[in-house]
Amino acid sequence: DAGITQSPRHKVTETGTPVTLRCHQTENHRYMYWYRQDPGHGLRLIHYSYGVKDTDKGEVSDGYSVSRSKTEDFLLTLESATSSQTSVYFCAIGRRGDTQYFGPGTRLTVL
Amino acid sequence: TQLLEQSPQFLSIQEGENLTVYCNSSSVFSSLQWYRQEPGEGPVLLVTVVTGGEVKKLKRLTFQFGDARKDSSLHITAAQPGDTGLYLCAGPETSGSRLTFGEGTQLTVNP
């Protein structure tokens, strides 16, 4: 296993509430990624980080923000959750352009 | 934007049958990766193909990278129920920082 965990694993929340998902790695990888996975859309990149305090947007970044204050932690925040953000969220770590190792996922339901 | 198209989207077969899934693009990729995702888990890397025309075997799975490095295929011989899962192909974007993922092929092998 690549030493990557996500918390929480499941969360149910209400529309309009803030939500933070955490990704923690013990592999000291420089690159960390947040994806969402929905039926019919595959894996879509939300944001990624290429170092502490260095982040960039992916293809579906609207409504999401991220922070990386330490190499091992990458946080994904939904400032005001909407039903369209109901999804399974995966964190991944890796080296630039190389294999990515995925966490177990967080299933988020926004009511 | 470099896109990867996978086909078929869904495949349901009986144990013992052979199958091939495809990953195609109009763009050249420096390499392509194949991942398998089982229900409730994150994707796991199966193989990376790097050289045009390259063939790699992993037990009953055979992976091929097209000569022009625009496509790849995965062939499974004598499929087993344990092969059931979502098969994803992915390739590094030109920038090198991110991977482009296909939408996947959902394979079900019935006993």
CSV table of N, CA and C in Angstrom, one decimal, chain A residues 22-110:
chain,number,residue,atom,x,y,z
A,22,ARG,N,-10.0,15.3,4.2
A,22,ARG,CA,-8.6,15.3,4.5
A,22,ARG,C,-7.9,14.1,3.8
A,23,CYS,N,-6.7,14.4,3.2
A,23,CYS,CA,-5.9,13.4,2.6
A,23,CYS,C,-4.6,13.4,3.3
A,24,HIS,N,-4.1,12.3,3.8
A,24,HIS,CA,-2.8,12.2,4.5
A,24,HIS,C,-1.9,11.1,3.9
A,25,GLN,N,-0.7,11.5,3.6
A,25,GLN,CA,0.3,10.5,3.1
A,25,GLN,C,1.5,10.4,3.9
A,26,THR,N,2.1,9.2,3.9
A,26,THR,CA,3.3,8.9,4.6
A,26,THR,C,4.5,8.6,3.7
A,27,GLU,N,4.3,8.9,2.4
A,27,GLU,CA,5.3,8.6,1.4
A,27,GLU,C,6.2,9.8,0.9
A,28,ASN,N,5.9,10.9,1.4
A,28,ASN,CA,6.7,12.1,1.1
A,28,ASN,C,6.6,12.5,-0.4
A,29,HIS,N,5.5,12.1,-1.1
A,29,HIS,CA,5.4,12.5,-2.5
A,29,HIS,C,5.1,14.0,-2.6
A,30,ARG,N,5.7,14.6,-3.6
A,30,ARG,CA,5.5,16.0,-3.9
A,30,ARG,C,4.1,16.3,-4.4
A,31,TYR,N,3.6,15.5,-5.3
A,31,TYR,CA,2.4,15.8,-5.9
A,31,TYR,C,1.2,15.1,-5.2
A,32,MET,N,0.1,15.8,-5.0
A,32,MET,CA,-1.1,15.3,-4.4
A,32,MET,C,-2.3,15.8,-5.2
A,33,TYR,N,-3.3,15.0,-5.4
A,33,TYR,CA,-4.4,15.3,-6.3
A,33,TYR,C,-5.7,15.0,-5.6
A,34,TRP,N,-6.8,15.8,-5.9
A,34,TRP,CA,-8.1,15.5,-5.5
A,34,TRP,C,-9.0,15.3,-6.8
A,35,TYR,N,-9.7,14.1,-6.8
A,35,TYR,CA,-10.6,13.8,-7.9
A,35,TYR,C,-12.0,13.6,-7.4
A,36,ARG,N,-12.9,13.7,-8.2
A,36,ARG,CA,-14.3,13.2,-7.9
A,36,ARG,C,-14.6,12.2,-9.0
A,37,GLN,N,-15.4,11.2,-8.6
A,37,GLN,CA,-15.8,10.1,-9.5
A,37,GLN,C,-17.3,10.0,-9.5
A,38,ASP,N,-17.9,10.2,-10.7
A,38,ASP,CA,-19.3,10.1,-10.8
A,38,ASP,C,-19.7,9.2,-12.0
A,39,PRO,N,-20.8,8.5,-11.9
A,39,PRO,CA,-21.2,7.6,-13.1
A,39,PRO,C,-21.3,8.4,-14.4
A,40,GLY,N,-20.7,7.8,-15.4
A,40,GLY,CA,-20.7,8.5,-16.7
A,40,GLY,C,-19.7,9.6,-16.9
A,41,HIS,N,-18.9,9.9,-15.9
A,41,HIS,CA,-17.9,11.0,-16.0
A,41,HIS,C,-16.5,10.5,-15.7
A,42,GLY,N,-16.3,9.3,-15.2
A,42,GLY,CA,-15.0,8.9,-14.8
A,42,GLY,C,-14.4,9.7,-13.7
A,43,LEU,N,-13.1,9.7,-13.7
A,43,LEU,CA,-12.3,10.5,-12.7
A,43,LEU,C,-12.1,11.9,-13.2
A,44,ARG,N,-12.5,12.9,-12.5
A,44,ARG,CA,-12.3,14.3,-12.9
A,44,ARG,C,-11.4,15.0,-11.9
A,45,LEU,N,-10.4,15.7,-12.3
A,45,LEU,CA,-9.5,16.4,-11.4
A,45,LEU,C,-10.1,17.7,-10.9
A,46,ILE,N,-10.1,17.8,-9.6
A,46,ILE,CA,-10.6,19.0,-9.0
A,46,ILE,C,-9.5,20.1,-8.8
A,47,HIS,N,-8.5,19.7,-8.0
A,47,HIS,CA,-7.3,20.5,-7.7
A,47,HIS,C,-6.1,19.6,-7.5
A,48,TYR,N,-4.9,20.1,-7.7
A,48,TYR,CA,-3.8,19.3,-7.3
A,48,TYR,C,-2.7,20.3,-6.7
A,49,SER,N,-1.7,19.6,-6.1
A,49,SER,CA,-0.7,20.4,-5.4
A,49,SER,C,0.7,19.8,-5.9
A,50,TYR,N,1.6,20.7,-6.1
A,50,TYR,CA,3.0,20.3,-6.5
A,50,TYR,C,4.0,20.7,-5.4
A,51,GLY,N,3.5,21.0,-4.3
A,51,GLY,CA,4.4,21.3,-3.1
A,51,GLY,C,3.6,22.0,-2.1
A,52,VAL,N,4.3,22.2,-0.9
A,52,VAL,CA,3.6,22.9,0.2
A,52,VAL,C,3.3,24.3,-0.3
A,53,LYS,N,2.0,24.7,-0.1
A,53,LYS,CA,1.4,26.0,-0.5
A,53,LYS,C,1.4,26.2,-2.0
A,54,ASP,N,1.7,25.2,-2.8
A,54,ASP,CA,1.6,25.3,-4.3
A,54,ASP,C,0.5,24.4,-4.8
A,55,THR,N,-0.5,25.1,-5.3
A,55,THR,CA,-1.7,24.3,-5.8
A,55,THR,C,-2.1,24.9,-7.1
A,56,ASP,N,-2.9,24.1,-7.9
A,56,ASP,CA,-3.4,24.6,-9.1
A,56,ASP,C,-4.8,23.9,-9.4
A,57,LYS,N,-5.6,24.6,-10.3
A,57,LYS,CA,-6.9,24.1,-10.5
A,57,LYS,C,-6.9,22.9,-11.5
A,58,GLY,N,-7.9,22.1,-11.4
A,58,GLY,CA,-8.2,21.0,-12.3
A,58,GLY,C,-9.4,21.4,-13.2
A,59,GLU,N,-10.0,20.4,-13.8
A,59,GLU,CA,-11.1,20.7,-14.8
A,59,GLU,C,-12.4,21.0,-14.1
A,60,VAL,N,-12.6,20.7,-12.8
A,60,VAL,CA,-13.9,20.9,-12.1
A,60,VAL,C,-13.7,21.6,-10.8
A,61,SER,N,-13.0,22.7,-10.8
A,61,SER,CA,-12.6,23.3,-9.5
A,61,SER,C,-13.6,24.3,-8.9
A,62,ASP,N,-14.6,24.7,-9.7
A,62,ASP,CA,-15.6,25.6,-9.1
A,62,ASP,C,-16.3,25.0,-7.9
A,63,GLY,N,-16.4,25.8,-6.8
A,63,GLY,CA,-17.0,25.4,-5.6
A,63,GLY,C,-16.1,24.7,-4.6
A,64,TYR,N,-14.9,24.5,-5.0
A,64,TYR,CA,-13.9,23.8,-4.2
A,64,TYR,C,-12.7,24.6,-4.0
A,65,SER,N,-12.1,24.5,-2.8
A,65,SER,CA,-10.8,25.1,-2.5
A,65,SER,C,-9.9,24.0,-1.8
A,66,VAL,N,-8.6,24.3,-1.9
A,66,VAL,CA,-7.7,23.3,-1.3
A,66,VAL,C,-6.6,24.1,-0.5
A,67,SER,N,-6.0,23.3,0.4
A,67,SER,CA,-4.8,23.9,1.1
A,67,SER,C,-3.8,22.8,1.4
A,68,ARG,N,-2.6,23.2,1.4
A,68,ARG,CA,-1.5,22.2,1.7
A,68,ARG,C,-0.4,22.9,2.5
A,69,SER,N,-0.5,22.8,3.8
A,69,SER,CA,0.4,23.5,4.7
A,69,SER,C,1.6,22.6,5.1
A,70,LYS,N,1.4,21.3,4.9
A,70,LYS,CA,2.5,20.3,5.2
A,70,LYS,C,2.5,19.3,4.0
A,71,THR,N,3.7,18.8,3.8
A,71,THR,CA,3.9,17.8,2.7
A,71,THR,C,2.9,16.7,2.8
A,72,GLU,N,2.6,16.2,4.0
A,72,GLU,CA,1.8,15.0,4.2
A,72,GLU,C,0.3,15.2,4.1
A,73,ASP,N,-0.2,16.5,4.2
A,73,ASP,CA,-1.7,16.7,4.2
A,73,ASP,C,-2.1,17.6,3.1
A,74,PHE,N,-3.3,17.2,2.5
A,74,PHE,CA,-3.9,18.0,1.4
A,74,PHE,C,-5.4,18.0,1.7
A,75,LEU,N,-5.9,19.2,2.0
A,75,LEU,CA,-7.3,19.4,2.4
A,75,LEU,C,-8.1,19.9,1.2
A,76,LEU,N,-9.3,19.3,1.1
A,76,LEU,CA,-10.3,19.8,0.1
A,76,LEU,C,-11.5,20.3,0.8
A,77,THR,N,-11.9,21.6,0.5
A,77,THR,CA,-13.0,22.2,1.2
A,77,THR,C,-14.1,22.6,0.2
A,78,LEU,N,-15.3,22.2,0.6
A,78,LEU,CA,-16.5,22.7,-0.1
A,78,LEU,C,-17.0,23.8,0.7
A,79,GLU,N,-16.9,25.0,0.3
A,79,GLU,CA,-17.3,26.2,1.1
A,79,GLU,C,-18.7,26.2,1.5
A,80,SER,N,-19.6,25.8,0.5
A,80,SER,CA,-21.0,25.7,0.8
A,80,SER,C,-21.6,24.6,-0.1
A,81,ALA,N,-21.7,23.4,0.5
A,81,ALA,CA,-22.0,22.2,-0.3
A,81,ALA,C,-23.3,22.3,-1.0
A,82,THR,N,-23.3,21.8,-2.2
A,82,THR,CA,-24.6,21.7,-3.0
A,82,THR,C,-24.8,20.2,-3.4
A,83,SER,N,-26.0,19.9,-3.8
A,83,SER,CA,-26.4,18.6,-4.1
A,83,SER,C,-25.6,18.0,-5.3
A,84,SER,N,-25.1,18.9,-6.2
A,84,SER,CA,-24.3,18.5,-7.3
A,84,SER,C,-22.9,18.0,-6.9
A,85,GLN,N,-22.6,18.3,-5.6
A,85,GLN,CA,-21.3,17.9,-5.1
A,85,GLN,C,-21.3,16.5,-4.4
A,86,THR,N,-22.5,15.9,-4.5
A,86,THR,CA,-22.6,14.5,-4.0
A,86,THR,C,-21.8,13.7,-5.0
A,87,SER,N,-20.8,12.9,-4.4
A,87,SER,CA,-19.9,12.2,-5.2
A,87,SER,C,-19.0,11.3,-4.4
A,88,VAL,N,-18.1,10.6,-5.0
A,88,VAL,CA,-17.1,9.9,-4.3
A,88,VAL,C,-15.8,10.6,-4.6
A,89,TYR,N,-15.1,11.0,-3.6
A,89,TYR,CA,-13.9,11.8,-3.8
A,89,TYR,C,-12.6,11.0,-3.5
A,90,PHE,N,-11.7,11.0,-4.4
A,90,PHE,CA,-10.4,10.3,-4.2
A,90,PHE,C,-9.3,11.2,-4.2
A,91,CYS,N,-8.4,10.9,-3.3
A,91,CYS,CA,-7.1,11.6,-3.2
A,91,CYS,C,-6.1,10.7,-3.8
A,92,ALA,N,-5.1,11.3,-4.5
A,92,ALA,CA,-4.0,10.5,-5.1
A,92,ALA,C,-2.7,11.2,-4.8
A,93,ILE,N,-1.6,10.4,-4.8
A,93,ILE,CA,-0.3,11.0,-4.6
A,93,ILE,C,0.6,10.4,-5.7
A,94,GLY,N,1.7,11.1,-6.0
A,94,GLY,CA,2.6,10.5,-7.1
A,94,GLY,C,3.7,11.5,-7.4
A,95,ARG,N,4.5,11.1,-8.4
A,95,ARG,CA,5.5,11.9,-9.0
A,95,ARG,C,5.0,12.5,-10.3
A,96,ARG,N,5.6,13.5,-10.7
A,96,ARG,CA,5.2,14.3,-11.9
A,96,ARG,C,5.1,13.4,-13.1
A,97,GLY,N,3.8,13.3,-13.6
A,97,GLY,CA,3.6,12.5,-14.9
A,97,GLY,C,3.8,11.0,-14.7
A,98,ASP,N,3.9,10.5,-13.5
A,98,ASP,CA,4.1,9.1,-13.2
A,98,ASP,C,2.9,8.5,-12.6
A,99,THR,N,3.1,7.2,-12.1
A,99,THR,CA,2.0,6.5,-11.5
A,99,THR,C,1.4,7.3,-10.3
A,100,GLN,N,0.1,7.2,-10.2
A,100,GLN,CA,-0.6,7.8,-9.1
A,100,GLN,C,-1.1,6.7,-8.2
A,101,TYR,N,-1.0,6.9,-6.9
A,101,TYR,CA,-1.5,6.0,-5.9
A,101,TYR,C,-2.7,6.6,-5.2
A,102,PHE,N,-3.8,5.9,-5.2
A,102,PHE,CA,-5.1,6.4,-4.7
A,102,PHE,C,-5.4,6.0,-3.3
A,103,GLY,N,-6.1,6.9,-2.6
A,103,GLY,CA,-6.6,6.6,-1.4
A,103,GLY,C,-7.9,5.8,-1.5
A,104,PRO,N,-8.5,5.4,-0.4
A,104,PRO,CA,-9.7,4.5,-0.4
A,104,PRO,C,-11.0,5.3,-0.8
A,105,GLY,N,-11.0,6.6,-0.8
A,105,GLY,CA,-12.1,7.4,-1.2
A,105,GLY,C,-13.0,7.8,-0.1
A,106,THR,N,-13.7,8.9,-0.3
A,106,THR,CA,-14.7,9.5,0.6
A,106,THR,C,-16.0,9.6,-0.1
A,107,ARG,N,-17.0,8.9,0.4
A,107,ARG,CA,-18.4,9.0,-0.2
A,107,ARG,C,-19.1,10.2,0.5
A,108,LEU,N,-19.4,11.2,-0.2
A,108,LEU,CA,-20.1,12.4,0.3
A,108,LEU,C,-21.5,12.5,-0.3
A,109,THR,N,-22.4,12.7,0.6
A,109,THR,CA,-23.8,12.9,0.2
A,109,THR,C,-24.3,14.2,0.7
A,110,VAL,N,-24.7,15.1,-0.2
A,110,VAL,CA,-25.3,16.4,0.2
A,110,VAL,C,-26.8,16.4,0.0
